[in-house]
């Protein structure tokens, strides 16, 4: 069984090709989104369900692994603290 239902890949591809998403992606990143990966994943998912193709299974699993690794490669923006600062209860200096 695929990691996600095949309809999820189809809807992700349709969303990626949508005008609103393309405009936002172009505004944020300066380029149009690459949606071919979602279409390839959808076709591999259908091949896996229909024919139980090992190549389609491996391609889909590789794509999912790459997607997870890509989402985990960014470090958190804020440094997490173990305890509050020692003077957290004092009022702030608003006059400065």
PDB file of C-alpha atoms in Angstrom, residues 1-70:
ATOM      1  CA  UNK A   1       0.000   0.000   0.000  1.00  0.00           C
ATOM      2  CA  UNK A   2       1.384   3.463  -0.901  1.00  0.00           C
ATOM      3  CA  UNK A   3       2.399   5.854   1.891  1.00  0.00           C
ATOM      4  CA  UNK A   4      -0.506   8.154   0.964  1.00  0.00           C
ATOM      5  CA  UNK A   5      -3.671   7.608  -1.040  1.00  0.00           C
ATOM      6  CA  UNK A   6      -3.112   8.344  -4.727  1.00  0.00           C
ATOM      7  CA  UNK A   7      -5.775  11.059  -4.625  1.00  0.00           C
ATOM      8  CA  UNK A   8      -3.510  13.047  -2.286  1.00  0.00           C
ATOM      9  CA  UNK A   9      -0.827  13.223  -4.964  1.00  0.00           C
ATOM     10  CA  UNK A  10      -3.443  14.221  -7.549  1.00  0.00           C
ATOM     11  CA  UNK A  11      -4.800  17.042  -5.369  1.00  0.00           C
ATOM     12  CA  UNK A  12      -1.291  18.265  -4.519  1.00  0.00           C
ATOM     13  CA  UNK A  13      -0.539  18.417  -8.249  1.00  0.00           C
ATOM     14  CA  UNK A  14      -3.772  20.300  -8.960  1.00  0.00           C
ATOM     15  CA  UNK A  15      -3.058  22.719  -6.092  1.00  0.00           C
ATOM     16  CA  UNK A  16       0.496  23.288  -7.290  1.00  0.00           C
ATOM     17  CA  UNK A  17      -0.730  24.137 -10.799  1.00  0.00           C
ATOM     18  CA  UNK A  18      -3.379  26.547  -9.502  1.00  0.00           C
ATOM     19  CA  UNK A  19      -3.110  30.237 -10.286  1.00  0.00           C
ATOM     20  CA  UNK A  20      -3.258  31.350  -6.652  1.00  0.00           C
ATOM     21  CA  UNK A  21      -0.463  29.015  -5.558  1.00  0.00           C
ATOM     22  CA  UNK A  22       1.667  29.875  -8.591  1.00  0.00           C
ATOM     23  CA  UNK A  23       1.276  33.596  -7.908  1.00  0.00           C
ATOM     24  CA  UNK A  24       2.179  33.194  -4.228  1.00  0.00           C
ATOM     25  CA  UNK A  25       5.162  30.961  -5.006  1.00  0.00           C
ATOM     26  CA  UNK A  26       6.408  33.408  -7.631  1.00  0.00           C
ATOM     27  CA  UNK A  27       6.012  36.307  -5.195  1.00  0.00           C
ATOM     28  CA  UNK A  28       7.815  34.476  -2.373  1.00  0.00           C
ATOM     29  CA  UNK A  29      10.568  32.693  -4.334  1.00  0.00           C
ATOM     30  CA  UNK A  30      10.865  34.561  -7.622  1.00  0.00           C
ATOM     31  CA  UNK A  31      10.138  31.515  -9.762  1.00  0.00           C
ATOM     32  CA  UNK A  32       7.179  29.364 -10.708  1.00  0.00           C
ATOM     33  CA  UNK A  33       6.698  26.161  -8.690  1.00  0.00           C
ATOM     34  CA  UNK A  34       7.922  22.850 -10.069  1.00  0.00           C
ATOM     35  CA  UNK A  35       4.844  20.622 -10.089  1.00  0.00           C
ATOM     36  CA  UNK A  36       6.182  17.722 -12.140  1.00  0.00           C
ATOM     37  CA  UNK A  37       7.238  15.791  -9.056  1.00  0.00           C
ATOM     38  CA  UNK A  38       3.633  15.554  -7.825  1.00  0.00           C
ATOM     39  CA  UNK A  39       2.470  14.267 -11.213  1.00  0.00           C
ATOM     40  CA  UNK A  40       5.252  11.666 -11.312  1.00  0.00           C
ATOM     41  CA  UNK A  41       4.364  10.565  -7.791  1.00  0.00           C
ATOM     42  CA  UNK A  42       0.717  10.228  -8.778  1.00  0.00           C
ATOM     43  CA  UNK A  43       1.586   8.093 -11.789  1.00  0.00           C
ATOM     44  CA  UNK A  44       3.952   5.931  -9.702  1.00  0.00           C
ATOM     45  CA  UNK A  45       1.248   5.499  -7.064  1.00  0.00           C
ATOM     46  CA  UNK A  46      -1.282   4.381  -9.683  1.00  0.00           C
ATOM     47  CA  UNK A  47       1.266   1.950 -11.164  1.00  0.00           C
ATOM     48  CA  UNK A  48       1.960   0.573  -7.697  1.00  0.00           C
ATOM     49  CA  UNK A  49      -1.753   0.044  -7.004  1.00  0.00           C
ATOM     50  CA  UNK A  50      -2.573  -1.302 -10.462  1.00  0.00           C
ATOM     51  CA  UNK A  51       0.412  -3.526 -11.319  1.00  0.00           C
ATOM     52  CA  UNK A  52       2.267  -3.834  -7.992  1.00  0.00           C
ATOM     53  CA  UNK A  53       5.317  -2.540  -9.874  1.00  0.00           C
ATOM     54  CA  UNK A  54       8.489  -2.658  -7.787  1.00  0.00           C
ATOM     55  CA  UNK A  55      10.076   0.212  -9.728  1.00  0.00           C
ATOM     56  CA  UNK A  56       7.064   2.442  -9.044  1.00  0.00           C
ATOM     57  CA  UNK A  57       7.152   1.481  -5.381  1.00  0.00           C
ATOM     58  CA  UNK A  58      10.827   2.369  -5.069  1.00  0.00           C
ATOM     59  CA  UNK A  59      10.399   5.657  -6.963  1.00  0.00           C
ATOM     60  CA  UNK A  60       7.507   6.702  -4.733  1.00  0.00           C
ATOM     61  CA  UNK A  61       9.346   5.775  -1.524  1.00  0.00           C
ATOM     62  CA  UNK A  62      12.444   7.695  -2.682  1.00  0.00           C
ATOM     63  CA  UNK A  63      10.322  10.740  -3.447  1.00  0.00           C
ATOM     64  CA  UNK A  64       8.652  10.607  -0.024  1.00  0.00           C
ATOM     65  CA  UNK A  65      12.033  10.258   1.708  1.00  0.00           C
ATOM     66  CA  UNK A  66      13.379  13.238  -0.241  1.00  0.00           C
ATOM     67  CA  UNK A  67      10.308  15.293   0.667  1.00  0.00           C
ATOM     68  CA  UNK A  68      10.748  14.499   4.381  1.00  0.00           C
ATOM     69  CA  UNK A  69      14.479  15.263   4.284  1.00  0.00           C
ATOM     70  CA  UNK A  70      13.811  18.561   2.498  1.00  0.00           C
TER      71      UNK A  70
END
